[in-house]
Coordinates of C-alpha atoms in Angstrom, one line a residue:
Chain A
M23 CA 1.7 17.3 -30.7
N24 CA 4.5 15.9 -29.8
L25 CA 7.1 15.3 -32.5
S26 CA 10.1 14.2 -30.7
P27 CA 12.7 11.8 -31.2
V28 CA 13.4 11.3 -27.2
P29 CA 10.6 8.9 -26.2
I30 CA 9.0 9.6 -23.1
R31 CA 10.1 8.4 -20.1
F32 CA 8.3 7.4 -16.4
D33 CA 9.2 11.1 -15.1
E34 CA 8.4 13.0 -17.6
A35 CA 5.3 11.1 -17.8
R36 CA 3.4 12.9 -14.2
P37 CA 4.6 16.6 -15.0
R38 CA 3.0 16.7 -18.6
A39 CA -0.5 14.7 -17.4
R40 CA -0.2 17.4 -13.9
A41 CA 0.4 20.0 -16.5
I42 CA -2.7 18.5 -18.5
A43 CA -4.8 18.1 -15.9
Y44 CA -4.3 21.9 -14.7
D45 CA -5.2 22.7 -18.2
A46 CA -8.6 20.6 -17.7
A47 CA -9.4 22.2 -13.9
A48 CA -9.6 25.1 -15.4
D49 CA -12.8 24.9 -16.4
G50 CA -14.5 24.7 -13.1
V51 CA -15.0 21.3 -13.3
D52 CA -12.6 19.0 -10.5
V53 CA -10.6 16.5 -12.2
L54 CA -8.6 13.0 -10.4
L55 CA -5.3 12.1 -11.9
V56 CA -5.4 8.3 -11.9
R57 CA -1.5 6.7 -12.4
D58 CA -1.6 3.1 -12.6
V59 CA 0.3 -0.1 -12.6
L60 CA 2.6 0.0 -14.7
G61 CA 2.3 3.9 -15.1
R62 CA -0.8 5.4 -17.2
F63 CA -2.6 8.0 -17.0
T64 CA -6.3 8.5 -17.1
L65 CA -7.8 12.0 -16.3
V66 CA -11.3 11.7 -14.2
V67 CA -12.9 14.7 -14.8
D68 CA -16.3 14.8 -12.6
D69 CA -18.7 16.2 -15.0
R70 CA -21.6 15.7 -12.6
A71 CA -22.3 18.4 -10.8
S72 CA -21.6 20.7 -13.8
G73 CA -24.0 19.4 -16.3
G74 CA -21.8 17.3 -18.8
V75 CA -18.6 19.7 -20.3
L76 CA -18.0 20.5 -23.5
A77 CA -17.4 17.4 -26.6
D78 CA -15.0 19.9 -28.1
R79 CA -13.2 20.5 -25.3
V80 CA -13.1 16.5 -24.2
V81 CA -11.8 15.8 -27.4
A82 CA -9.6 18.1 -27.4
L83 CA -8.2 17.2 -23.7
N84 CA -8.5 14.2 -25.4
G85 CA -6.0 14.2 -28.4
R86 CA -3.2 16.1 -25.7
L87 CA -2.4 13.6 -23.1
A88 CA -2.2 10.4 -25.7
A89 CA -0.2 13.2 -28.0
E90 CA 1.6 14.0 -25.1
L91 CA 1.8 11.5 -22.6
E92 CA 2.9 8.4 -25.8
P93 CA 2.6 5.1 -23.7
Y94 CA 2.6 6.9 -20.4
A95 CA -1.5 7.4 -21.7
A96 CA -3.8 5.1 -20.5
E97 CA -6.0 3.2 -23.2
R98 CA -9.1 5.5 -22.6
P99 CA -6.9 8.4 -21.8
L100 CA -9.8 10.4 -20.8
L101 CA -13.3 9.1 -19.1
L102 CA -15.9 11.5 -18.1
A103 CA -17.4 10.3 -13.8
S104 CA -21.4 11.0 -15.3
E105 CA -20.4 7.4 -18.0
L106 CA -18.3 5.6 -15.7
F107 CA -19.7 2.3 -13.7
S108 CA -17.2 3.3 -9.9
A109 CA -17.5 6.8 -10.3
D110 CA -17.9 7.2 -6.8
D111 CA -15.7 4.1 -5.7
L112 CA -12.9 6.5 -7.8
L113 CA -13.6 10.1 -6.8
G114 CA -14.3 9.6 -3.2
S115 CA -11.3 6.8 -3.1
E116 CA -10.4 8.0 0.2
R117 CA -6.3 7.4 -1.3
A118 CA -6.6 10.4 -4.0
Q119 CA -4.5 13.5 -2.8
P120 CA -5.3 17.0 -3.1
D121 CA -1.7 17.8 -5.7
P122 CA 0.6 19.4 -3.7
L123 CA 2.7 21.3 -6.5
H124 CA -1.9 22.5 -7.8
P125 CA -3.4 24.5 -4.7
R126 CA -7.3 25.8 -5.9
A127 CA -7.0 28.3 -7.7
E128 CA -9.6 30.4 -7.8
G129 CA -12.9 29.8 -10.3
H130 CA -11.1 25.9 -11.1
G131 CA -12.0 22.8 -10.4
G132 CA -10.0 21.2 -8.0
V133 CA -7.0 18.7 -9.1
R134 CA -6.3 15.2 -6.7
L135 CA -3.9 12.7 -8.1
L136 CA -5.0 8.6 -7.2
D137 CA -1.7 6.2 -7.2
N138 CA -2.3 2.9 -7.9
T139 CA 1.1 1.5 -7.0
V140 CA 1.8 -2.5 -7.0
V141 CA 3.4 -2.4 -3.4
G142 CA 4.2 0.0 -1.0
E143 CA 0.5 2.1 -1.5
D144 CA 0.9 2.6 2.1
W145 CA 3.8 5.4 2.4
A146 CA 1.5 7.6 1.1
Q147 CA -1.3 7.0 4.3
V148 CA 0.0 8.8 7.0
S149 CA -2.1 8.7 10.3
T150 CA -1.1 8.3 13.9
P151 CA -2.7 5.9 16.1
A152 CA -5.7 7.2 18.2
V153 CA -5.7 7.2 22.2
E154 CA -7.6 3.5 24.0
S155 CA -11.1 3.9 24.2
D156 CA -10.1 3.8 27.9
G157 CA -8.5 7.0 27.3
S158 CA -5.1 4.9 28.8
R159 CA -1.9 5.6 25.1
T160 CA 0.1 3.0 24.6
H161 CA 3.3 4.3 22.8
R162 CA 3.7 2.9 19.5
T163 CA 7.2 3.4 18.1
A164 CA 9.0 2.0 14.8
L165 CA 12.4 1.3 14.2
Y166 CA 13.3 1.4 11.1
G167 CA 16.8 1.7 8.7
F168 CA 17.0 2.4 5.0
K169 CA 19.8 -0.1 5.0
G170 CA 20.1 -3.9 6.7
G171 CA 23.2 -3.6 9.2
V172 CA 23.2 -1.3 10.8
G173 CA 22.2 -2.5 15.1
R174 CA 18.7 -1.5 14.5
T175 CA 17.5 -4.6 16.1
T176 CA 20.8 -5.0 18.5
A177 CA 19.5 -1.4 19.4
T178 CA 16.0 -2.4 19.6
A179 CA 16.6 -4.9 22.1
L180 CA 18.7 -2.5 25.0
L181 CA 15.6 0.4 24.1
A182 CA 13.5 -3.0 25.3
R183 CA 15.0 -4.4 28.7
H184 CA 15.4 0.3 29.1
L185 CA 11.8 1.1 28.8
A186 CA 11.1 -2.5 30.9
D187 CA 13.7 -1.0 34.0
Q188 CA 11.5 2.3 33.4
G189 CA 8.5 -0.1 35.2
H190 CA 6.6 0.1 31.7
V191 CA 5.1 -2.8 30.2
V192 CA 7.1 -3.2 27.5
L193 CA 6.1 -5.8 24.0
V194 CA 8.4 -5.8 21.2
V195 CA 7.4 -7.0 17.5
D196 CA 9.2 -8.7 15.8
L197 CA 8.0 -7.2 12.1
D198 CA 10.9 -8.4 10.0
L199 CA 8.9 -10.6 8.5
E200 CA 11.9 -12.1 5.8
S201 CA 14.7 -12.0 8.3
P202 CA 14.0 -12.3 11.9
G203 CA 16.2 -11.1 14.5
A204 CA 14.0 -9.4 17.7
G205 CA 12.0 -13.1 18.2
P206 CA 15.4 -15.3 18.4
L207 CA 17.1 -12.3 20.4
L208 CA 14.8 -11.5 23.5
A209 CA 14.1 -15.0 23.6
S210 CA 16.1 -18.0 23.6
G211 CA 14.6 -21.3 20.9
A212 CA 12.3 -23.2 24.3
L213 CA 10.7 -19.3 25.6
L214 CA 9.5 -18.4 22.2
P215 CA 5.6 -18.6 21.8
R216 CA 3.9 -21.5 19.8
H217 CA 2.9 -19.3 16.4
G218 CA 3.6 -15.9 15.5
I219 CA 3.3 -13.4 13.0
V220 CA 3.3 -14.7 9.9
D221 CA 0.6 -17.5 12.0
Q222 CA -1.6 -14.0 13.3
L223 CA -2.2 -13.6 10.1
I224 CA -2.3 -16.2 8.0
E225 CA -4.6 -17.9 10.9
S226 CA -6.7 -14.0 10.8
A227 CA -7.7 -14.2 7.0
L228 CA -9.4 -17.0 8.4
D229 CA -11.0 -16.5 10.9
N230 CA -9.5 -18.7 13.0
A231 CA -7.2 -17.0 14.5
D232 CA -8.3 -17.6 18.4
G233 CA -6.2 -18.7 21.1
L234 CA -2.6 -19.0 19.2
E235 CA 0.0 -18.3 21.6
V236 CA 1.0 -15.2 19.8
V237 CA 3.8 -13.4 22.8
A238 CA 5.9 -14.6 25.2
P239 CA 7.3 -13.0 28.5
T240 CA 11.5 -12.4 28.5
R241 CA 13.8 -14.3 30.8
Y242 CA 14.8 -10.3 31.3
M243 CA 14.4 -9.6 35.1
P244 CA 14.1 -5.8 34.9
R245 CA 15.0 -3.5 38.0
A246 CA 11.5 -2.1 38.9
G247 CA 9.3 -4.6 40.1
R248 CA 6.5 -3.3 37.8
G249 CA 8.4 -3.5 34.8
E250 CA 7.7 -6.8 31.9
L251 CA 8.8 -7.0 29.0
W252 CA 7.2 -9.1 25.8
V253 CA 8.2 -10.7 22.9
A254 CA 6.4 -11.3 19.6
P255 CA 8.3 -13.0 17.5
A256 CA 7.7 -13.3 13.5
R257 CA 7.9 -17.4 13.6
G258 CA 6.6 -18.8 16.2
R259 CA 8.6 -21.9 16.9
G260 CA 5.6 -24.2 16.1
S261 CA 4.0 -27.4 17.4
Q262 CA 5.5 -31.0 17.9
G263 CA 5.8 -33.3 14.9
T264 CA 3.9 -31.2 13.0
P265 CA 6.4 -29.7 10.0
Y266 CA 6.2 -25.0 10.3
S267 CA 6.6 -24.4 6.8
Y268 CA 7.2 -19.8 7.5
V269 CA 8.1 -19.9 3.9
D270 CA 5.1 -21.1 3.1
K271 CA 3.2 -18.4 5.3
L272 CA 5.3 -15.5 4.4
N273 CA 4.5 -15.7 1.3
R274 CA 0.4 -15.6 1.5
V275 CA 0.5 -13.0 4.7
Y276 CA 0.6 -9.8 1.9
A277 CA -2.6 -11.2 0.6
D278 CA -5.4 -8.0 0.5
I279 CA -9.5 -9.9 1.8
P280 CA -12.6 -8.9 1.5
G281 CA -12.3 -5.7 3.4
M282 CA -9.5 -5.4 5.1
D283 CA -5.9 -4.3 2.9
F284 CA -2.8 -5.7 4.5
A285 CA -2.2 -3.0 6.6
D286 CA -5.8 -3.3 7.7
R287 CA -4.6 -6.6 8.6
L288 CA -0.9 -5.7 9.8
A289 CA -2.4 -2.9 12.3
A290 CA -4.3 -5.8 13.4
A291 CA -1.8 -8.2 14.0
V292 CA -0.1 -5.9 16.4
R293 CA -3.5 -5.0 18.1
A294 CA -3.6 -9.1 18.9
C295 CA -0.8 -8.7 19.8
E296 CA -1.0 -6.5 22.4
D297 CA -4.3 -7.9 23.9
A298 CA -1.9 -11.0 24.7
V299 CA 0.0 -9.2 26.8
A300 CA -2.5 -8.3 28.9
R301 CA -4.4 -11.7 28.6
E302 CA -1.7 -13.8 29.7
G303 CA 0.2 -11.5 31.5
E304 CA 0.1 -11.9 35.6
S305 CA -0.5 -8.1 36.1
G306 CA -3.1 -8.1 33.2
R307 CA -1.7 -5.3 32.5
R308 CA -1.4 -3.9 28.5
P309 CA 1.7 -2.5 26.9
D310 CA 2.3 0.9 27.4
V311 CA 5.6 0.6 25.4
V312 CA 5.1 -1.4 22.2
L313 CA 8.5 -1.4 19.7
L314 CA 8.1 -2.3 16.6
D315 CA 11.0 -3.8 14.7
S316 CA 10.4 -2.8 11.1
R317 CA 12.6 -4.3 8.3
A318 CA 14.6 -2.4 6.1
G319 CA 14.4 -1.1 2.8
I320 CA 11.9 1.2 1.3
H321 CA 9.2 -2.5 1.6
D322 CA 5.3 -2.5 2.9
I323 CA 5.9 -3.8 6.1
A324 CA 7.8 -0.7 6.7
A325 CA 5.6 1.6 5.0
V326 CA 2.7 0.7 7.1
A327 CA 5.3 0.5 10.5
I328 CA 6.0 3.7 10.0
S329 CA 2.8 5.5 8.3
R330 CA 0.2 4.1 10.9
L331 CA 1.2 1.8 13.4
C332 CA 3.7 4.2 15.6
D333 CA 3.4 7.9 17.1
L334 CA 7.5 8.1 16.6
A335 CA 9.6 6.3 14.5
L336 CA 13.5 6.2 15.4
L337 CA 15.1 6.6 11.8
F338 CA 18.7 4.7 11.9
G339 CA 21.7 5.3 9.8
A340 CA 25.2 5.3 8.9
D341 CA 26.8 9.2 7.8
N342 CA 26.6 8.0 4.1
R343 CA 25.6 8.0 0.4
Q344 CA 23.5 4.9 0.9
T345 CA 21.6 6.3 4.2
W346 CA 21.3 9.5 2.2
G347 CA 20.3 8.9 -1.4
G348 CA 18.5 6.7 0.0
Y349 CA 16.1 8.6 2.9
G350 CA 16.6 10.9 -0.1
D351 CA 14.0 9.4 -2.2
L352 CA 11.2 8.4 0.8
F353 CA 10.9 11.5 1.8
A354 CA 10.9 13.0 -1.6
A355 CA 7.9 10.8 -2.4
W356 CA 6.7 11.7 1.0
Q357 CA 6.9 15.1 -0.4
S358 CA 5.2 14.9 -3.9
S359 CA 2.4 12.2 -2.5
G360 CA 1.3 15.9 0.0
Q361 CA 1.4 13.6 3.4
A362 CA 5.5 16.5 4.7
A363 CA 3.4 17.3 7.3
A364 CA 1.7 14.5 8.3
I365 CA 5.0 12.3 9.1
R366 CA 8.3 15.2 9.2
E367 CA 7.3 15.2 13.1
K368 CA 6.6 12.0 13.6
L369 CA 10.6 11.4 12.6
R370 CA 14.0 10.9 14.3
M371 CA 17.4 10.3 12.9
V372 CA 19.2 8.3 15.2
A373 CA 23.2 8.3 14.1
S374 CA 23.8 4.5 14.1
M375 CA 28.0 3.2 14.7
V376 CA 29.6 5.7 15.2
P377 CA 32.9 6.0 15.5
D378 CA 34.7 8.0 17.1
S379 CA 39.0 7.5 16.7
P380 CA 42.0 10.0 16.4
Q381 CA 41.8 9.5 12.5
R382 CA 37.5 9.5 12.4
P383 CA 36.2 11.5 15.7
M384 CA 33.1 11.9 17.0
G385 CA 32.2 15.6 16.4
A386 CA 33.3 16.2 13.4
Y387 CA 31.4 12.6 12.0
L388 CA 28.3 13.6 13.9
E389 CA 28.6 17.6 12.3
S390 CA 28.8 16.2 8.6
F391 CA 25.9 13.4 8.8
R392 CA 23.6 16.8 11.0
E393 CA 23.8 18.9 7.6
H394 CA 23.5 16.1 5.6
S395 CA 20.6 14.9 7.4
W396 CA 18.9 18.5 7.8
E397 CA 19.8 18.6 3.6
C398 CA 17.9 15.0 3.3
F399 CA 14.5 16.1 6.3
S400 CA 14.9 19.8 4.1
V401 CA 12.4 18.3 1.5
L402 CA 10.2 17.4 4.7
Y403 CA 10.0 21.3 6.2
D404 CA 8.5 24.1 5.5
N405 CA 9.7 26.9 3.2
D406 CA 11.3 29.2 5.6
E407 CA 11.4 32.3 3.5
P408 CA 9.5 35.1 5.1
E409 CA 6.7 36.4 3.7
P410 CA 7.9 39.3 1.0
E411 CA 4.8 41.7 2.5
T412 CA 5.3 41.1 5.9
G413 CA 8.7 39.9 6.3
L414 CA 7.4 37.3 9.1
L415 CA 7.5 33.6 8.5
V416 CA 3.6 31.6 7.4
P417 CA 2.1 31.5 10.7
G418 CA 3.3 27.8 12.1
A419 CA 5.7 26.4 9.3
F420 CA 7.9 23.7 10.4
S421 CA 11.3 25.0 9.7
P422 CA 13.4 24.2 12.3
S423 CA 17.0 25.7 11.5
L424 CA 20.8 22.9 11.2
E425 CA 21.4 24.0 14.9
D426 CA 17.8 22.8 16.7
D427 CA 18.6 19.2 19.0
S428 CA 14.3 18.3 18.4
A429 CA 14.5 18.9 15.4
P430 CA 13.7 15.2 12.9
H431 CA 17.1 15.6 11.6
H432 CA 19.6 16.3 14.2
P433 CA 20.3 12.5 15.6
I434 CA 20.9 10.6 19.0
P435 CA 23.6 9.2 18.5
I436 CA 24.9 5.2 19.1
L437 CA 28.4 4.6 19.5
F438 CA 30.6 1.5 17.2
D439 CA 31.6 -0.3 19.7
P440 CA 33.8 -3.9 18.6
G441 CA 32.9 -4.8 22.4
L442 CA 28.8 -4.6 21.5
V443 CA 29.4 -7.2 18.5
G444 CA 28.4 -10.5 20.8
L445 CA 26.7 -8.2 23.0
D446 CA 22.8 -10.7 21.3
A447 CA 23.4 -12.7 24.8
D448 CA 23.4 -10.5 27.1
S449 CA 21.2 -10.1 28.9
A450 CA 23.1 -10.5 32.3
P451 CA 22.0 -8.5 35.7
G452 CA 23.7 -5.2 35.6
W453 CA 24.7 -4.8 31.4
Q454 CA 23.5 -1.0 31.3
D455 CA 26.5 -0.4 34.0
R456 CA 29.0 -1.5 31.4
A457 CA 31.4 1.0 30.8
F458 CA 30.7 0.4 27.3
V459 CA 26.8 -0.2 27.1
Q460 CA 27.3 3.5 28.7
A461 CA 29.3 4.7 26.1
A462 CA 27.7 3.5 22.8
Y463 CA 23.7 3.5 24.2
G464 CA 23.9 5.4 26.2
E465 CA 22.8 9.0 25.2
F466 CA 20.6 6.3 22.9
L467 CA 18.3 4.8 25.8
T468 CA 17.5 8.4 27.2
T469 CA 16.6 10.0 24.7
S470 CA 14.4 8.0 23.1
T471 CA 12.9 6.8 26.2
L472 CA 11.8 10.3 26.6
L473 CA 10.9 11.1 23.1
I474 CA 8.7 7.1 23.7
T475 CA 6.8 8.5 26.6
A476 CA 6.5 12.0 25.9
D477 CA 2.7 12.7 25.1
P478 CA 2.1 13.2 21.3
Q479 CA -0.4 15.9 21.8
S480 CA 1.4 18.1 23.6
D481 CA 4.3 20.4 22.6
E482 CA 7.5 17.7 23.8
G483 CA 6.3 15.6 21.0
P484 CA 9.6 14.6 19.0
Chain B
M22 CA -22.4 5.9 -27.2
S23 CA -20.3 8.0 -25.3
G24 CA -18.1 10.6 -26.2
T25 CA -15.0 9.5 -24.3
L26 CA -15.7 6.0 -25.8
G27 CA -16.6 7.2 -28.9
T28 CA -13.3 9.0 -28.8
S29 CA -10.8 5.9 -28.1
S30 CA -12.4 3.9 -30.6
G31 CA -11.0 5.5 -33.5
A32 CA -8.3 3.4 -34.2
S33 CA -10.7 0.2 -34.8
S34 CA -8.2 -1.7 -37.1
A35 CA -5.4 -2.0 -34.1
A36 CA -7.4 -2.3 -31.7
T37 CA -7.1 -5.4 -29.9
H38 CA -9.3 -8.0 -29.0
E39 CA -9.2 -7.4 -25.2
H40 CA -10.3 -4.0 -26.6
H41 CA -12.9 -5.1 -28.3
Y42 CA -14.5 -7.0 -25.0
A43 CA -14.4 -4.4 -22.9
H44 CA -16.6 -2.3 -25.4
A45 CA -18.6 -4.5 -25.9
A46 CA -19.0 -5.4 -22.5
E47 CA -20.3 -2.2 -21.5
R48 CA -22.9 -1.7 -24.3
H49 CA -24.4 -5.5 -23.9
Y50 CA -24.4 -4.2 -20.1
R51 CA -25.6 -0.7 -21.1
D52 CA -28.4 -2.1 -23.1
A53 CA -29.8 -4.8 -20.9
V54 CA -30.4 -2.1 -18.2
Y55 CA -32.4 0.2 -21.3
L56 CA -33.8 -3.5 -21.8
H57 CA -35.0 -4.0 -18.5
G58 CA -36.1 -1.0 -17.1
D59 CA -38.8 -1.1 -20.2
G60 CA -39.7 -4.5 -18.8
R61 CA -38.5 -6.5 -21.5
L62 CA -36.7 -8.8 -19.6
P63 CA -36.0 -12.1 -22.1
N64 CA -33.6 -9.7 -23.9
A65 CA -32.0 -8.1 -21.0
D66 CA -31.5 -11.4 -19.2
Y67 CA -29.5 -12.3 -22.7
H68 CA -27.8 -9.2 -22.4
F69 CA -26.5 -9.0 -19.7
G70 CA -25.0 -12.5 -19.7
F71 CA -23.0 -11.4 -22.2
A72 CA -21.8 -8.1 -21.5
V73 CA -20.5 -10.5 -18.4
E74 CA -19.0 -12.9 -20.6
C75 CA -17.2 -10.0 -22.5
A76 CA -16.0 -8.1 -19.5
L77 CA -14.8 -11.3 -18.0
K78 CA -12.4 -12.2 -21.3
S79 CA -11.5 -8.8 -21.2
L80 CA -9.7 -8.8 -17.8
L81 CA -8.9 -13.1 -18.9
L82 CA -6.8 -11.4 -21.9
R83 CA -5.1 -8.5 -19.8
F84 CA -4.3 -9.9 -16.7
T85 CA -3.6 -14.0 -17.4
A86 CA -2.0 -16.4 -20.4
A87 CA -5.3 -16.7 -22.2
T88 CA -5.1 -15.4 -25.8
M89 CA -6.5 -15.2 -29.3
A90 CA -3.8 -16.5 -31.4
P91 CA -4.3 -19.5 -34.1
K92 CA -4.6 -22.6 -32.6
R93 CA -2.3 -24.4 -34.7
E94 CA 0.4 -21.9 -36.7
G95 CA -0.4 -20.4 -40.0
G96 CA -4.3 -20.6 -38.5
R97 CA -6.4 -18.4 -38.4
P98 CA -6.9 -16.1 -34.8
A99 CA -9.3 -18.4 -32.1
K100 CA -12.8 -17.4 -31.5
A101 CA -12.3 -17.1 -28.0
P102 CA -10.1 -16.9 -25.5
W103 CA -7.8 -20.0 -24.8
V104 CA -4.8 -21.2 -22.5
P105 CA -2.5 -23.5 -24.2
D106 CA -0.1 -25.9 -22.0
P107 CA 2.9 -24.9 -21.3
A108 CA 3.7 -28.5 -21.8
T109 CA 2.3 -28.9 -25.4
G110 CA 1.2 -25.7 -26.3
R111 CA -2.1 -26.9 -27.0
V112 CA -5.0 -26.2 -25.5
K113 CA -5.5 -27.1 -21.7
H114 CA -9.3 -24.4 -21.6
E115 CA -11.1 -22.4 -23.9
Y116 CA -13.2 -19.4 -23.1
G117 CA -16.8 -20.2 -24.3
H118 CA -20.0 -18.9 -24.1
L119 CA -21.5 -19.3 -19.6
P120 CA -22.1 -20.2 -17.3
W121 CA -18.5 -20.8 -16.1
L122 CA -17.4 -23.6 -13.0
A123 CA -15.4 -20.9 -10.1
A124 CA -12.6 -23.6 -11.8
D125 CA -13.0 -21.3 -14.6
V126 CA -11.6 -17.7 -13.4
A127 CA -9.5 -19.5 -11.0
L128 CA -6.5 -18.1 -13.8
L129 CA -7.5 -15.0 -12.0
T130 CA -7.4 -15.0 -8.9
H131 CA -3.5 -15.9 -7.8
G132 CA -1.4 -12.7 -5.8
R133 CA -2.4 -9.7 -3.2
S134 CA -6.1 -9.7 -4.1
A135 CA -6.7 -12.7 -4.6
A136 CA -9.1 -12.9 -2.3
R137 CA -11.1 -10.4 -2.7
L138 CA -11.1 -10.8 -6.4
S139 CA -13.0 -14.1 -5.5
A140 CA -15.6 -13.5 -3.3
V141 CA -16.8 -10.9 -6.1
L142 CA -16.5 -14.4 -8.9
A143 CA -18.5 -16.4 -6.2
T144 CA -21.5 -14.6 -7.5
L145 CA -21.5 -16.2 -11.0
T146 CA -23.1 -18.3 -10.2
A147 CA -25.6 -16.3 -10.5
F148 CA -25.3 -17.6 -14.2
E149 CA -25.5 -21.2 -14.0
S150 CA -29.0 -21.5 -15.5
W151 CA -28.2 -19.3 -17.8
T152 CA -27.9 -20.2 -21.2
V153 CA -26.5 -18.7 -24.6
H154 CA -29.1 -20.7 -26.4
Q155 CA -32.3 -18.9 -24.9
R156 CA -32.0 -16.5 -27.8
Y157 CA -33.6 -19.1 -29.3
L158 CA -36.4 -19.3 -26.5
D159 CA -40.4 -18.2 -25.6
G160 CA -38.7 -16.5 -22.9
A161 CA -41.1 -18.1 -20.2
A162 CA -38.7 -19.4 -18.2
V163 CA -37.4 -16.0 -17.2
S164 CA -38.8 -14.6 -14.4
E165 CA -37.7 -10.7 -12.9
A166 CA -36.4 -11.7 -9.6
D167 CA -32.9 -13.8 -11.5
V168 CA -33.1 -10.6 -14.2
S169 CA -32.8 -8.4 -11.4
K170 CA -30.4 -10.3 -8.9
R171 CA -28.6 -11.3 -12.5
R172 CA -27.8 -7.4 -13.1
T173 CA -26.7 -6.7 -10.0
V174 CA -23.9 -9.0 -10.5
A175 CA -23.4 -8.0 -13.9
R176 CA -22.9 -4.3 -12.6
E177 CA -20.3 -6.6 -9.7
I178 CA -18.5 -7.7 -12.4
L179 CA -18.1 -4.2 -15.1
T180 CA -17.7 -2.9 -12.0
L181 CA -14.3 -3.9 -11.0
H182 CA -13.6 -4.6 -15.2
E183 CA -13.9 -0.3 -16.0
Q184 CA -11.5 -0.1 -12.0
A185 CA -8.8 -2.9 -13.9
L186 CA -8.7 -0.7 -17.1
I187 CA -8.5 2.9 -15.3
T188 CA -5.6 1.5 -12.4
G189 CA -4.2 -1.7 -14.5
R190 CA -4.6 -5.0 -11.0
L191 CA -7.3 -6.4 -10.0
Q192 CA -9.4 -6.0 -7.4

């Protein structure tokens, strides 16, 4: 019984609930700990195979949950699967994850966790896009910054041009729906397609997306003849005479529809844009490189872009508390939902707006960045302590050292240069050779291109 | 009744209206299934309807502005959920017995999962010909096909209700 006068808060509830779940599993039954949208816990005991749980045990567990979790116990804190209508839905949910802190012990049942949130569930659902049916590979890269204003969209535009220069068919998808940038940046107004990603999401919900114009070629002329640069903007240019209600559409795009949640719908929208490039382009080629300009912050679009849509995520940041605090929270969420191993090798830090002045030399700045980045990533890395009996690291352990320059935490630098301000409209031929572009973006463009075009199935992946 | 539900209904004096509706919904459903299994169609049908009505009232009280508060100051608690008009505070809509119109449950369908929920609630049309007065009738009008259809819908809505209680959200 908890007699403490101090109220139980959100963070204290989970370890307590897990401890009770683990005790319940010690009876040899599988249990599922469900957290609801307000943070309250229900423990579902799967008694269907075991032929029942003793009534005394049920009463005891129910009482413990209510007493130890206080407001964080659900109205019915303990449920037996045999008495539920929806036991199969709950216990068979793909969203239920094994508890990473409690591996299954001999003779115990399993403990799994099912978290229900209002937004952001896709952070805990990591997967990587599959190879196309014809065996070709579309390289999808998300560009993300925890904080905005770090030059992410400008870098996206330059990287897209660079990749097109290398002969790739590049599609930039502006997923920053709340503050579109890449669309207008890459295509001047007249060239924007009639429709945008929001139109694709709205119309496809009603099975009405055929004939939408969601991509447009940019005016950029790549150096290599075969390269192409396309853009799928968040907002289209609309039709003359009909008001374009961007906000009214935006306020509806996050809807789940029967059979498809928002993540499925966003994935389908990106694919529709890729198909449109092949359909509308003179070459008929599908994009082989897709850059997803994700929005900043811990947001659903970013969650889907990073967790599901891409095979590489470039994480932008500056060496400051805001950056590391934010990435620290995000990485902790991946770790606690059991996603660390699935996500970490997709990630790569980009140090943006790196200073280089006598007061703040670049070398020292990047060294400090790398140390903070490594500390932050360590929650996603495996333990690097050797096994006591053998003195060897656990086979297959992923635990890069601070110095490892191919590790996710190792920053790819972009230098800050005053010449970059106002670069937005700069698509003139020869931009690549300008000294300040070379100095600021040279390493970013080269390294990112290598990472993006590497076969993720090989050892040379990011 | 089950051990888990029994334990949590111990504090019945403090239990809320939505708590009672939730338990009543499950009780009516289980009794209906029992009667249906024994071929006792008229009362099975009657209880499937009540199960759905109680589950929806539980959801309305949990997720919308519907309330059981007295309709006028100092009065007794309402007998069914009702929605006050924000301007006047008077009764804008009251939820009685089934059948309900689609518009009656529109309050529940907004937000992210609205489309999915709408699809489930659209099946309520199965209760269009159901009436609370059938308990006074001879039962000759109740067909096996109707009861089976209503049982399917009741199960879907009871499942939705159960999930909403566990996850804290409607979908």
